[in-house]
Short mmCIF file of C-alpha atoms and ligand atoms in Angstrom, two decimals:
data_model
loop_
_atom_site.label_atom_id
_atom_site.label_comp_id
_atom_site.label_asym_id
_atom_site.label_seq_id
_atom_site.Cartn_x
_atom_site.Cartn_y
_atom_site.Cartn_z
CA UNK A 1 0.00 0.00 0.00
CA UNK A 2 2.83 1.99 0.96
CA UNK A 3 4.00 2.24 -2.78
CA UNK A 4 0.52 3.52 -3.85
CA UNK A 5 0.37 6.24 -1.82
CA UNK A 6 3.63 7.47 -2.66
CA UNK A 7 2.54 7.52 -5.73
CA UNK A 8 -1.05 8.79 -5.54
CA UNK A 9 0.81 12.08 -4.01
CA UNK A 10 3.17 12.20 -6.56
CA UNK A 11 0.83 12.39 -9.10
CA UNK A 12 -1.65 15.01 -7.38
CA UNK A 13 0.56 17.33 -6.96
CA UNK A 14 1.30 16.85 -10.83
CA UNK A 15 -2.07 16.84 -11.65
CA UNK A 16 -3.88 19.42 -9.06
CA UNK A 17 -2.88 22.24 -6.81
CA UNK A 18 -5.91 22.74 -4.76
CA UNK A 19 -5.67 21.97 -0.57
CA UNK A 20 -8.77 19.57 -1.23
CA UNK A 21 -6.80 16.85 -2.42
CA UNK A 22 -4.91 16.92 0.92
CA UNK A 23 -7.79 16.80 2.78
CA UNK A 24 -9.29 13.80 0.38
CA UNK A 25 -5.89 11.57 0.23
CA UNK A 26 -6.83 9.36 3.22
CA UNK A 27 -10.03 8.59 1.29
CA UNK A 28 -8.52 8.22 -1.81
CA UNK A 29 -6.40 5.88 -0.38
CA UNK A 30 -8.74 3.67 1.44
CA UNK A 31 -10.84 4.19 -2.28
CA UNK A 32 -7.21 2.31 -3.65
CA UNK A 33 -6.99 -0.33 -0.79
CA UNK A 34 -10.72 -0.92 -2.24
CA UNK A 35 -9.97 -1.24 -6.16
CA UNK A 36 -6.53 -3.10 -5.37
CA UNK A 37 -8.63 -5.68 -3.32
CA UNK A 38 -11.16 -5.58 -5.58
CA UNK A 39 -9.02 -6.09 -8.59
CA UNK A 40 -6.67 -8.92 -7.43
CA UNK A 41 -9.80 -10.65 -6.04
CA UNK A 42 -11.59 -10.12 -9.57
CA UNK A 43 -8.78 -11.00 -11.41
CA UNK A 44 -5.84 -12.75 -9.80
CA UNK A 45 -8.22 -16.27 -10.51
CA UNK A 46 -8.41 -16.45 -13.77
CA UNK A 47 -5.57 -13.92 -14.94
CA UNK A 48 -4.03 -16.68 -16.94
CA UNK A 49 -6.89 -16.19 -19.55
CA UNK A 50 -7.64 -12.55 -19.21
CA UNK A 51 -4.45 -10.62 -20.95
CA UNK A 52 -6.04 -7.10 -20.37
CA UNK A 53 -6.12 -8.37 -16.85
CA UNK A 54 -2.26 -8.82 -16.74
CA UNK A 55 -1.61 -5.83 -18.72
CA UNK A 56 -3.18 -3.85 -16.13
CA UNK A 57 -1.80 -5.77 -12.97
CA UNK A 58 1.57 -5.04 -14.65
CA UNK A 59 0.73 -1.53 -14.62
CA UNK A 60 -1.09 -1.49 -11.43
CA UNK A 61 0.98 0.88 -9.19
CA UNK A 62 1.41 3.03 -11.45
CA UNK A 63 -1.99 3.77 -13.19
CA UNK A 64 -2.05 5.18 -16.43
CA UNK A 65 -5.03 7.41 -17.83
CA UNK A 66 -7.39 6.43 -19.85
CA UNK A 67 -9.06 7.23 -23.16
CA UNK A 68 -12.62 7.37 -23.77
CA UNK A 69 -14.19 6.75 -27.33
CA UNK A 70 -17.42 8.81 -27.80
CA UNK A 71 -20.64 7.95 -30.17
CA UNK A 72 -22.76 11.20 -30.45
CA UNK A 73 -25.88 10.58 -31.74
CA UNK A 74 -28.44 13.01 -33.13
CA UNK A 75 -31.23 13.43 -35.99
CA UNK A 76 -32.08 16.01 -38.22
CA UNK A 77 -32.00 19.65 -36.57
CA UNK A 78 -29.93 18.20 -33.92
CA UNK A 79 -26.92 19.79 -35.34
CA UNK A 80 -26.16 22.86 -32.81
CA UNK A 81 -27.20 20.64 -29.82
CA UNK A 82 -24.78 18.23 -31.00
CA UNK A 83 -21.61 20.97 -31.19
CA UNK A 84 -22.70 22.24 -28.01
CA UNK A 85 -22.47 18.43 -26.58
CA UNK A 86 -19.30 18.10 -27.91
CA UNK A 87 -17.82 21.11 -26.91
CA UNK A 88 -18.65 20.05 -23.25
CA UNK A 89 -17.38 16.54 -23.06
CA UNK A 90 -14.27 17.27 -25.30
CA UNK A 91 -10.88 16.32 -24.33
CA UNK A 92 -8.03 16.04 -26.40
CA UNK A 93 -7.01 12.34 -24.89
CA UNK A 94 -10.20 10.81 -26.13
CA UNK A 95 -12.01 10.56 -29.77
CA UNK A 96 -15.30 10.92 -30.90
CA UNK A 97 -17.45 10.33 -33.77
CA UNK A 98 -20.93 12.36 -34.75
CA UNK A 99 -23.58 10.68 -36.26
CA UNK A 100 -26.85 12.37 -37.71
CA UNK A 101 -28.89 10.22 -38.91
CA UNK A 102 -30.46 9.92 -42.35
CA UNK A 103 -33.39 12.35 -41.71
CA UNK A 104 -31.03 14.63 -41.18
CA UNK A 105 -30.46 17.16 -44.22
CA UNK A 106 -27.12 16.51 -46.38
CA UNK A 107 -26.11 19.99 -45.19
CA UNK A 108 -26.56 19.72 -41.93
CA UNK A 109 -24.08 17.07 -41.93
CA UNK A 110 -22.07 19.24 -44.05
CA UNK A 111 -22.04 21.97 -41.34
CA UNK A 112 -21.44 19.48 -38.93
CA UNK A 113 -18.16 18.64 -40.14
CA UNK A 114 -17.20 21.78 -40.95
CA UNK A 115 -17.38 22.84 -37.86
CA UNK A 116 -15.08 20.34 -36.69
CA UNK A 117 -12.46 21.13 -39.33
CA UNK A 118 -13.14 24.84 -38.14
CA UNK A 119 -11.72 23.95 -34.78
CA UNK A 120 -7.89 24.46 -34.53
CA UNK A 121 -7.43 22.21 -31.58
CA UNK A 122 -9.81 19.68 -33.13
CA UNK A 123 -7.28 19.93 -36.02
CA UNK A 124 -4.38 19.21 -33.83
CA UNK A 125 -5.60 16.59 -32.06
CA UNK A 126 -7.40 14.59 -35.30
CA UNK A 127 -9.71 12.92 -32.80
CA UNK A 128 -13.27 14.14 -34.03
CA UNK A 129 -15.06 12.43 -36.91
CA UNK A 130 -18.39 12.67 -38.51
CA UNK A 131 -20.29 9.99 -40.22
CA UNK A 132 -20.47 10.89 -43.68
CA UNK A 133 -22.41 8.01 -45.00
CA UNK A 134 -25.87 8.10 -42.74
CA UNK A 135 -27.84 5.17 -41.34
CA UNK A 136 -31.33 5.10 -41.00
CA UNK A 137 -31.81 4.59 -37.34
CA UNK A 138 -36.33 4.03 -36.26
CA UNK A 139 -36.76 4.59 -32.83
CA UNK A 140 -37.64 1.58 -31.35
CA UNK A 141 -36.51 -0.54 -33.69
CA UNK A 142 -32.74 -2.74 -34.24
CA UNK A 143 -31.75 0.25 -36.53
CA UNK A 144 -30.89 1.80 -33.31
CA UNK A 145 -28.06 -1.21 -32.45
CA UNK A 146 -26.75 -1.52 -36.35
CA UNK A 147 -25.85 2.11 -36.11
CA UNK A 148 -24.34 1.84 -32.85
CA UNK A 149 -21.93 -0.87 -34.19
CA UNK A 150 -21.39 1.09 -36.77
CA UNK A 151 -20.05 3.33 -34.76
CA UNK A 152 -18.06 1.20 -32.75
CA UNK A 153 -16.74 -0.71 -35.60
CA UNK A 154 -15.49 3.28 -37.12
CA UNK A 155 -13.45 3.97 -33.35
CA UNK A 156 -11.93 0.34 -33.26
CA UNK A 157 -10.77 0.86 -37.09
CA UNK A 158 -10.47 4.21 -36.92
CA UNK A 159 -9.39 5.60 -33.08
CA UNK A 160 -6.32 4.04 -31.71
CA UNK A 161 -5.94 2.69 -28.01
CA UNK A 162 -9.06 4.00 -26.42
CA UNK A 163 -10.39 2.01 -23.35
CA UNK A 164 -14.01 2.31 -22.81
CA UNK A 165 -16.92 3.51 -24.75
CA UNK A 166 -19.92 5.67 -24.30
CA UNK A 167 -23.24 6.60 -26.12
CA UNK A 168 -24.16 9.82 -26.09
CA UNK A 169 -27.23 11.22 -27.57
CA UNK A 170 -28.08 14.99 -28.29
CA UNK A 171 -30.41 14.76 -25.28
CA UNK A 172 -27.25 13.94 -23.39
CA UNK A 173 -24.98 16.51 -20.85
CA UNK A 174 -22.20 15.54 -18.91
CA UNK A 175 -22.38 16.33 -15.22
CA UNK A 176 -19.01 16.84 -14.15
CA UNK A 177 -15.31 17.82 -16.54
CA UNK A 178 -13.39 15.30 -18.40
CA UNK A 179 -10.36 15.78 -16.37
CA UNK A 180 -12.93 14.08 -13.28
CA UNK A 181 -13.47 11.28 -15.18
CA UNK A 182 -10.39 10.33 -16.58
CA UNK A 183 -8.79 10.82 -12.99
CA UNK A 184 -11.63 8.83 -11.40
CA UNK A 185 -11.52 5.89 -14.14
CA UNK A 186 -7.39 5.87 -14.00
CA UNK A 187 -7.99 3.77 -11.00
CA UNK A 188 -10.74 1.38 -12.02
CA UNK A 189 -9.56 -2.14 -13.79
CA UNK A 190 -10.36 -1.69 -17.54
CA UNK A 191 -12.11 -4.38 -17.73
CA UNK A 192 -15.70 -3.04 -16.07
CA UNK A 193 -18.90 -2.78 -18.15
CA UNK A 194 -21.12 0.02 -17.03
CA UNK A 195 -24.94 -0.59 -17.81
CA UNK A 196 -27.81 -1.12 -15.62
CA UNK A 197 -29.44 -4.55 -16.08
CA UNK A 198 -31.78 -6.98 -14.54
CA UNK A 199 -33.50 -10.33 -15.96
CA UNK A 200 -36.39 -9.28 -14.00
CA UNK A 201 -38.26 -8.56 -17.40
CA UNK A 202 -41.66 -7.46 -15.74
CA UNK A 203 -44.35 -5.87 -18.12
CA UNK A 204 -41.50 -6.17 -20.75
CA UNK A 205 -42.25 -9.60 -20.73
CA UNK A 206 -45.42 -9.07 -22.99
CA UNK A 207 -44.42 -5.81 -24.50
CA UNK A 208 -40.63 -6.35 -25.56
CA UNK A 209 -39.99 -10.15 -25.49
CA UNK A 210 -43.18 -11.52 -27.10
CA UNK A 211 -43.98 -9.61 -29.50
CA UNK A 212 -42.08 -9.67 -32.99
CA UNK A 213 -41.32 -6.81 -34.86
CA UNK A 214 -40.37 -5.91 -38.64
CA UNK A 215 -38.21 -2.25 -39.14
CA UNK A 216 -38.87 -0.89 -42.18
CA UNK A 217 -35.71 1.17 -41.85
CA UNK A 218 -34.01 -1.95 -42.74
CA UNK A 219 -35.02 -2.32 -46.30
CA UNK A 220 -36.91 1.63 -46.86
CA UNK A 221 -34.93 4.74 -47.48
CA UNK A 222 -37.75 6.61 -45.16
CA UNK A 223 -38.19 6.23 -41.48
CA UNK A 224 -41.78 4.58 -41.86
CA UNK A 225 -41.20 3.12 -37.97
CA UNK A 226 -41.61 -0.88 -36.81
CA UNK A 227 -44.50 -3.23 -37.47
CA UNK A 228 -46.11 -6.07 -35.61
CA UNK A 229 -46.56 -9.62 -36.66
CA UNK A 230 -49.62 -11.48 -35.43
CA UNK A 231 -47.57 -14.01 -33.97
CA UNK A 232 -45.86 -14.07 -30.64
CA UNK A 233 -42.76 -15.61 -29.56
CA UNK A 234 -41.97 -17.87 -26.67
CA UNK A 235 -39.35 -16.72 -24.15
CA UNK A 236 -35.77 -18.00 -25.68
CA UNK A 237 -34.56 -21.21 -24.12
CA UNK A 238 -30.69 -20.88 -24.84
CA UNK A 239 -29.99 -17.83 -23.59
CA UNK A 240 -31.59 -15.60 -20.66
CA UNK A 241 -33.07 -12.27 -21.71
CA UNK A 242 -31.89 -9.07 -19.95
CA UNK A 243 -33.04 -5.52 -20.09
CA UNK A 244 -31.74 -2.30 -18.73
CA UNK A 245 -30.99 0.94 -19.51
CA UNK A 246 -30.03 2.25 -22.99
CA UNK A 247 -26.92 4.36 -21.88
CA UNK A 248 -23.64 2.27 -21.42
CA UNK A 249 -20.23 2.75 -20.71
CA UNK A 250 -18.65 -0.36 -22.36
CA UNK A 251 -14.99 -1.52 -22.20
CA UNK A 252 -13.04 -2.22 -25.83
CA UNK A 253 -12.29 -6.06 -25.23
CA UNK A 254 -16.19 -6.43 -24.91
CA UNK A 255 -16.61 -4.81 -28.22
CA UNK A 256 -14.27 -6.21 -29.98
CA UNK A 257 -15.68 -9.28 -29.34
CA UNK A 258 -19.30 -7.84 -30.06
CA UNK A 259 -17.63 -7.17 -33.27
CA UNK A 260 -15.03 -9.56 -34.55
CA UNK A 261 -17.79 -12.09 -33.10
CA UNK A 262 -15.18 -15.53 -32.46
CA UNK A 263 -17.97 -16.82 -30.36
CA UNK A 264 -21.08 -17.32 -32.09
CA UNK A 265 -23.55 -15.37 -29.12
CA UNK A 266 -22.85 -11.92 -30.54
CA UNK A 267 -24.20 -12.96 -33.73
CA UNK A 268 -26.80 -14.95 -32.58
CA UNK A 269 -28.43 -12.46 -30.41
CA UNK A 270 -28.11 -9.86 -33.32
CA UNK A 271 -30.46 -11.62 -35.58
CA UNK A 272 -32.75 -12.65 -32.50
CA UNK A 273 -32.78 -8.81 -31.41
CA UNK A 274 -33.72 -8.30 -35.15
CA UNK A 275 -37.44 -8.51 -34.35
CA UNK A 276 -37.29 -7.32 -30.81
CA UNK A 277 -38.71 -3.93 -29.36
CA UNK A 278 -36.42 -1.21 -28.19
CA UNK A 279 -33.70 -3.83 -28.84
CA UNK A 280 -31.26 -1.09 -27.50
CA UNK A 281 -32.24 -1.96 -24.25
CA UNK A 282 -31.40 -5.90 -24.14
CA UNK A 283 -28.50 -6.54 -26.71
CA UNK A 284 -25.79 -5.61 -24.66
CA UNK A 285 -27.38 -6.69 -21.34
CA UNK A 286 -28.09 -10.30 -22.28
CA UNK A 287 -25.29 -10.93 -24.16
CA UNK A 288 -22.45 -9.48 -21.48
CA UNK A 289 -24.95 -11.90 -18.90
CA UNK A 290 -24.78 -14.78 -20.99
CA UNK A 291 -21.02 -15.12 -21.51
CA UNK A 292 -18.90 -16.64 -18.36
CA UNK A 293 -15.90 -14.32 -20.03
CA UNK A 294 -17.84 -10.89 -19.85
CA UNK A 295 -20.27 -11.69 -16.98
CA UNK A 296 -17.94 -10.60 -13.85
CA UNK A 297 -17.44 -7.50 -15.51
CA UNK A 298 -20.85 -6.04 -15.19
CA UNK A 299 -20.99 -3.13 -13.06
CA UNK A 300 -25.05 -2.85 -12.33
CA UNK A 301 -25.15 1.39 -12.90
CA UNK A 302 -25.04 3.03 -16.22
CA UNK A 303 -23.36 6.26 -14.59
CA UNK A 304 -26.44 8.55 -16.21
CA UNK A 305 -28.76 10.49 -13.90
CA UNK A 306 -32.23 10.20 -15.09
CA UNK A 307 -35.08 10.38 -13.51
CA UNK A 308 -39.14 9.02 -14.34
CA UNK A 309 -42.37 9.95 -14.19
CA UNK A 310 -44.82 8.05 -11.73
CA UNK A 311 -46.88 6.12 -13.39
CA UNK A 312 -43.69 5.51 -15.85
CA UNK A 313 -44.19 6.87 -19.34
CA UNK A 314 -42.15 6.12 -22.26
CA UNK A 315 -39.28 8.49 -22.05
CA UNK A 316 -37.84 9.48 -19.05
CA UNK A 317 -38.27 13.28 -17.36
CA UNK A 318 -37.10 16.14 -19.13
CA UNK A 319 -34.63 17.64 -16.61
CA UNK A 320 -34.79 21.21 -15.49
CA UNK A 321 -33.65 23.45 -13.00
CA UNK A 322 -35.28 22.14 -9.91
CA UNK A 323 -33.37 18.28 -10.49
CA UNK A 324 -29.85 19.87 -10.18
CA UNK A 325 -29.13 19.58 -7.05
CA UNK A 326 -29.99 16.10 -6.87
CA UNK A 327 -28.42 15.64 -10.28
CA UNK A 328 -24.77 16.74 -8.89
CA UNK A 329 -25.24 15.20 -5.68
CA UNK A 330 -25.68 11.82 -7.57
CA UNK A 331 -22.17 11.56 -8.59
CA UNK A 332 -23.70 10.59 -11.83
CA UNK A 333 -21.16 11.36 -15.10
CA UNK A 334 -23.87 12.39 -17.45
CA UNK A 335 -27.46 13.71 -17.10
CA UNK A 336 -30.44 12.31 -19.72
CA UNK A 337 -32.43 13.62 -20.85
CA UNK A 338 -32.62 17.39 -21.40
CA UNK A 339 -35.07 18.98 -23.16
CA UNK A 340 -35.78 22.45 -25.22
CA UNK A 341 -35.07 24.58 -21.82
CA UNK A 342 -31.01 25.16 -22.29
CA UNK A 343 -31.27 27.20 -19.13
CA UNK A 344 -30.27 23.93 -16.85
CA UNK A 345 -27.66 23.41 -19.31
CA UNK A 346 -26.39 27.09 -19.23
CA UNK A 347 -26.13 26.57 -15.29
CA UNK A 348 -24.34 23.48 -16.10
CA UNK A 349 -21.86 25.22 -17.88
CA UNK A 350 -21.58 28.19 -15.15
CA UNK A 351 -21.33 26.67 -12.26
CA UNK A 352 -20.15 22.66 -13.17
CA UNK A 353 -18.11 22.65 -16.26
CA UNK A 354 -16.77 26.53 -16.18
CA UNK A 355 -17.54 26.45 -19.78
CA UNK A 356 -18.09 29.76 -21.50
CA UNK A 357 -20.69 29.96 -24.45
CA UNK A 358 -19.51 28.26 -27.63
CA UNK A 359 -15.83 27.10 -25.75
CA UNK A 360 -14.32 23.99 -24.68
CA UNK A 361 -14.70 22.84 -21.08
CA UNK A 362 -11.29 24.12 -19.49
CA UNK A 363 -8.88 21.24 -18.06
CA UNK A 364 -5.29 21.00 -17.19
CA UNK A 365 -4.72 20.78 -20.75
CA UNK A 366 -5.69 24.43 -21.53
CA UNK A 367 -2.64 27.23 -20.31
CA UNK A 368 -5.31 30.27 -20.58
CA UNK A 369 -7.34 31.36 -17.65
CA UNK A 370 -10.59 30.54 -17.63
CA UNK A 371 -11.54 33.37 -16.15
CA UNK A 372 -10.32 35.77 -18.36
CA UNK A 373 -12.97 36.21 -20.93
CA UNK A 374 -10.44 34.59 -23.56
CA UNK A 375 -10.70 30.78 -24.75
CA UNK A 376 -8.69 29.58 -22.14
CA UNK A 377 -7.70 26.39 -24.93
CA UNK A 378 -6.41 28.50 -27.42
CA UNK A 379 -2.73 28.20 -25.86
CA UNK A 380 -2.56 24.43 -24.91
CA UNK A 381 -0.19 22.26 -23.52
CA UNK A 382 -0.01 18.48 -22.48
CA UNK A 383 -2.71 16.47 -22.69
CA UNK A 384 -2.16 13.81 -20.39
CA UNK A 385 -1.94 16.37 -17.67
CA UNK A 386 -5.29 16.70 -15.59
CA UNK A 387 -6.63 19.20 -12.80
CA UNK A 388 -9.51 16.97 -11.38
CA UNK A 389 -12.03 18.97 -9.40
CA UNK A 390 -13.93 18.87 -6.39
CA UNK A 391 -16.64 16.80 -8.34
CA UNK A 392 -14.46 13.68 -8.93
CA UNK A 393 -15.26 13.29 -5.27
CA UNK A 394 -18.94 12.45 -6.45
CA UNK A 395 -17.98 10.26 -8.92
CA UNK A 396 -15.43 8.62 -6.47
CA UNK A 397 -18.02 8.34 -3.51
CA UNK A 398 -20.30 6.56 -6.75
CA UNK A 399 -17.72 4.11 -7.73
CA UNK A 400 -17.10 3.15 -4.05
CA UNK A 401 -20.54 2.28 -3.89
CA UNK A 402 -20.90 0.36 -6.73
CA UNK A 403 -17.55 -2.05 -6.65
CA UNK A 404 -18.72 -1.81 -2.88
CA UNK A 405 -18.54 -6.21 -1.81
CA UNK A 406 -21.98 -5.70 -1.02
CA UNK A 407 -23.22 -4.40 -4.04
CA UNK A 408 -20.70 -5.03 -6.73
CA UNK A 409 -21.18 -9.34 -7.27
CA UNK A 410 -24.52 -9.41 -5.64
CA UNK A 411 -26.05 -7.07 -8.80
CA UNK A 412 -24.24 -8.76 -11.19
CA UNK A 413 -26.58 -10.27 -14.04
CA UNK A 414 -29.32 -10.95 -11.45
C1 LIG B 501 -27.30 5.71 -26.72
O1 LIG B 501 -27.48 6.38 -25.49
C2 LIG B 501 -28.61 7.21 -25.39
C3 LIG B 501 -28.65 7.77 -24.01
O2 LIG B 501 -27.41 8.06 -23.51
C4 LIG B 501 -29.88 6.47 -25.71
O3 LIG B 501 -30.97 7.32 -25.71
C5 LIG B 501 -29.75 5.78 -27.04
O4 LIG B 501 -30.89 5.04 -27.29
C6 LIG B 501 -28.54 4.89 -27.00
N1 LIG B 501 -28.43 4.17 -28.24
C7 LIG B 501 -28.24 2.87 -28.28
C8 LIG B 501 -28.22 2.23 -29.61
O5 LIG B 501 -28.07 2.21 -27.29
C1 LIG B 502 -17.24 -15.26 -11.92
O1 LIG B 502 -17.54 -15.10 -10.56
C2 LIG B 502 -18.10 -16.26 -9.95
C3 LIG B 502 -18.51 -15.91 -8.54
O2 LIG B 502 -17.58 -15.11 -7.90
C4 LIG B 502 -17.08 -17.40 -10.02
O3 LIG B 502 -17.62 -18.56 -9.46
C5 LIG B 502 -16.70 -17.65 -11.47
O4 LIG B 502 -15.68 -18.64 -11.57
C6 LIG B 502 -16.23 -16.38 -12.14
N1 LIG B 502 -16.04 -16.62 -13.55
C7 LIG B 502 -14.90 -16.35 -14.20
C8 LIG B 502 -14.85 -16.64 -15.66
O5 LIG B 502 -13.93 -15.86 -13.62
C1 LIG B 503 -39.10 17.02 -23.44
O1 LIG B 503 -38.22 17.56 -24.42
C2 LIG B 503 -38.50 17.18 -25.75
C3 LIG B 503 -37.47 17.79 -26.63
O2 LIG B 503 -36.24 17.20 -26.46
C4 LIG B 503 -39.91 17.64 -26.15
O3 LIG B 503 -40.17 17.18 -27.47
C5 LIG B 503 -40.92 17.08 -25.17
O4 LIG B 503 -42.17 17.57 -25.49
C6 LIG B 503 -40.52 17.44 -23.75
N1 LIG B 503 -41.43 16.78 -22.83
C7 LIG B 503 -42.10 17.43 -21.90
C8 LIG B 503 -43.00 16.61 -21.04
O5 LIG B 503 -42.00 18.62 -21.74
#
């Protein structure tokens, strides 16, 4: 332990100057004597098989940030929301790719990406790309998941050495800087899925896994939305259906084998989730549950606030003004969804991100002053160097929670 905590002040006085960190360095390192347990306990038993596992017990006193890879999702008119999104969760460490989908106008897209070229930093960094050649996503249909690894299959190609991936949507706002984040996650093993899950289908039983559904969007050039066959299906026998939430924070192992597909189940669950309802909400959750490799790795939170109407409707509540205290109290990473008011957002930006209209979010990466009135990124300087704020403390307390003994194995795929 000794060695860690060496190190853990080392590297906060590289990476922060405020007395806070002082204060928080005895529960930072009782939050290490956690992971470190945690990890070897995870990991240590079947190590020989997991290589990622090694890599990172290799590495382990001596954490190295990560990277995030980004999918920003919008439709048509969801162009300035979409700079504005990006804007707040950029950081020059991690890459991102926009997607507007087909109902978007080719000029909007157009715009889209020339804004990004527009952006000297952006430029520098070459880690922002838009899709050029649309999908057609329906709403509820599996339109939603074939874009999605679309987009995944672009960052693995595309995006070198990121560790973990996130969904975004223009409804989306992150909560806290990237500097928190990357600081928070430098200390997690890279092997955790984020996404909230149960097989405790419920009504969805009758709604989502019975019922079989055609999307047009498959074979159409024009979102026509999903139809339903007479028929209904039984609950599948091989497998166990899961459901959850439709944000996720997924590592790049798991991917790639969503992707390359050497086992048969990511397939297999594709062309089953082919007729499925809001298939966004099951694919990942019962295939991560149904494979002994990716099943310990399930961390039962998708690290979004959002919050539901009683009696539940279909989307969740639009979030306003009178949620944010809860909101930053959560410790969640992102907020969904937000609505047409941008006046929580604005106070987002004010009092949260210290983001200035139309700016990046200022982190240790950025030599200006933020409070100058000037883009404090114009003049920029190492990227792997972070000022975390008070708010990873959130995020922290969150994590500690979650990989908590109590709480981490007994939510797994239950
Ligand atoms: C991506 O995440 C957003 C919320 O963060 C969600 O609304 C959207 O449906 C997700 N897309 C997929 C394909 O999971
Ligand atoms: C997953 O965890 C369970 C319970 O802790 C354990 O029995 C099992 O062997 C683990 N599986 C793998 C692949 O490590
Ligand atoms: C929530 O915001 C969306 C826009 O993103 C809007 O279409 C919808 O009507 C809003 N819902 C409520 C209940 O205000």
């Amino acid at each position: 332990m000794k060695a860690n905590y060496y190190y853990f002040a080392k590297r906060a006085q590289k990476r922060c100057s405020f007395p806070l960190i002082l204060i928080s360095i005895f529960a930072l390192v009782l939050f290490l004597k956690l992971i470190s347990s945690l990890f070897f306990t995870t990991f240590s038993n079947n190590s020989d098989t997991n290589p990622l596992g090694d890599a990172l017990r290799k590495s382990y006193p001596f954490p190295e940030l990560p990277r995030f890879a980004y999918l920003i999702s919008g439709s048509k008119g969801d162009s300035g929301k979409l700079k504005r999104l990006l804007q707040a969760v950029y950081h020059p460490r991690n890459s991102y790719l926009l997607h507007l989908d087909l109902e978007a106008s080719d000029d909007e897209r157009l715009e889209l990406a020339k804004f990004v070229k527009s952006e000297a930093v952006i430029r520098e960094f070459r880690s922002v790309m838009v899709v050029g050649k649309a999908n057609l996503v329906t709403l509820k249909g599996p339109t939603t998941i074939s874009s999605l690894l679309h987009g995944v299959a672009i960052l693995l190609k595309q995006a070198p050495n990121w560790d973990w991936f996130i969904n975004l949507s223009a409804s989306d706002y992150p909560l806290m800087p990237q500097d928190d984040i990357l600081h928070i996650f430098s200390f997690l093993p890279r092997d955790l899925n984020f996404l909230e899950h149960t097989s405790d289908l419920g009504w969805k039983e009758f709604q989502r896994a019975r019922p079989i559904i055609i999307d047009s969007g498959l074979y159409h050039v024009k979102k026509s939305g999903v139809f339903w066959a007479k028929e209904k299906r039984s609950i599948p026998a091989s497998f166990k259906l899961f459901t959850g939430s439709t944000g996720v924070v997924l590592t790049r192992s798991f991917l790639e084998f969503c992707i390359w597909g050497w086992d048969n189940l990511p397939r297999t669950l594709l062309l089953y989730y082919t007729n499925f309802l809001s298939s966004h909400e099951g694919y990942f959750h019962t295939l991560l549950c149904n494979h002994k490799d990716y099943q310990n790795t399930t961390v039962n939170h998708d690290l979004h606030y959002v919050r539901w109407d009683e009696p539940r409707k279909e989307n969740p509540t639009n979030l306003t003004i009178e949620h944010f205290d809860d909101m930053v109290q959560s410790g969640a990473v992102f907020g969904h969804r937000f609505g047409h008011d941008s006046r929580i957002l604005d106070k987002i930006d004010k009092e949260i991100l210290r983001r200035s209209a139309g700016l990046f979010v200022p982190g240790g990466w950025c030599l200006g002053n933020p409070g100058s009135g000037k883009d404090p990124c114009i003049i920029y300087g190492n990227p792997d160097v972070i000022k975390p704020s008070e708010r990873a403390k959130r995020l922290e307390a969150l994590v500690m929670k979650l990989l908590d003994s109590e709480n981490f194995r007994s939510k797994q795929c239950k």
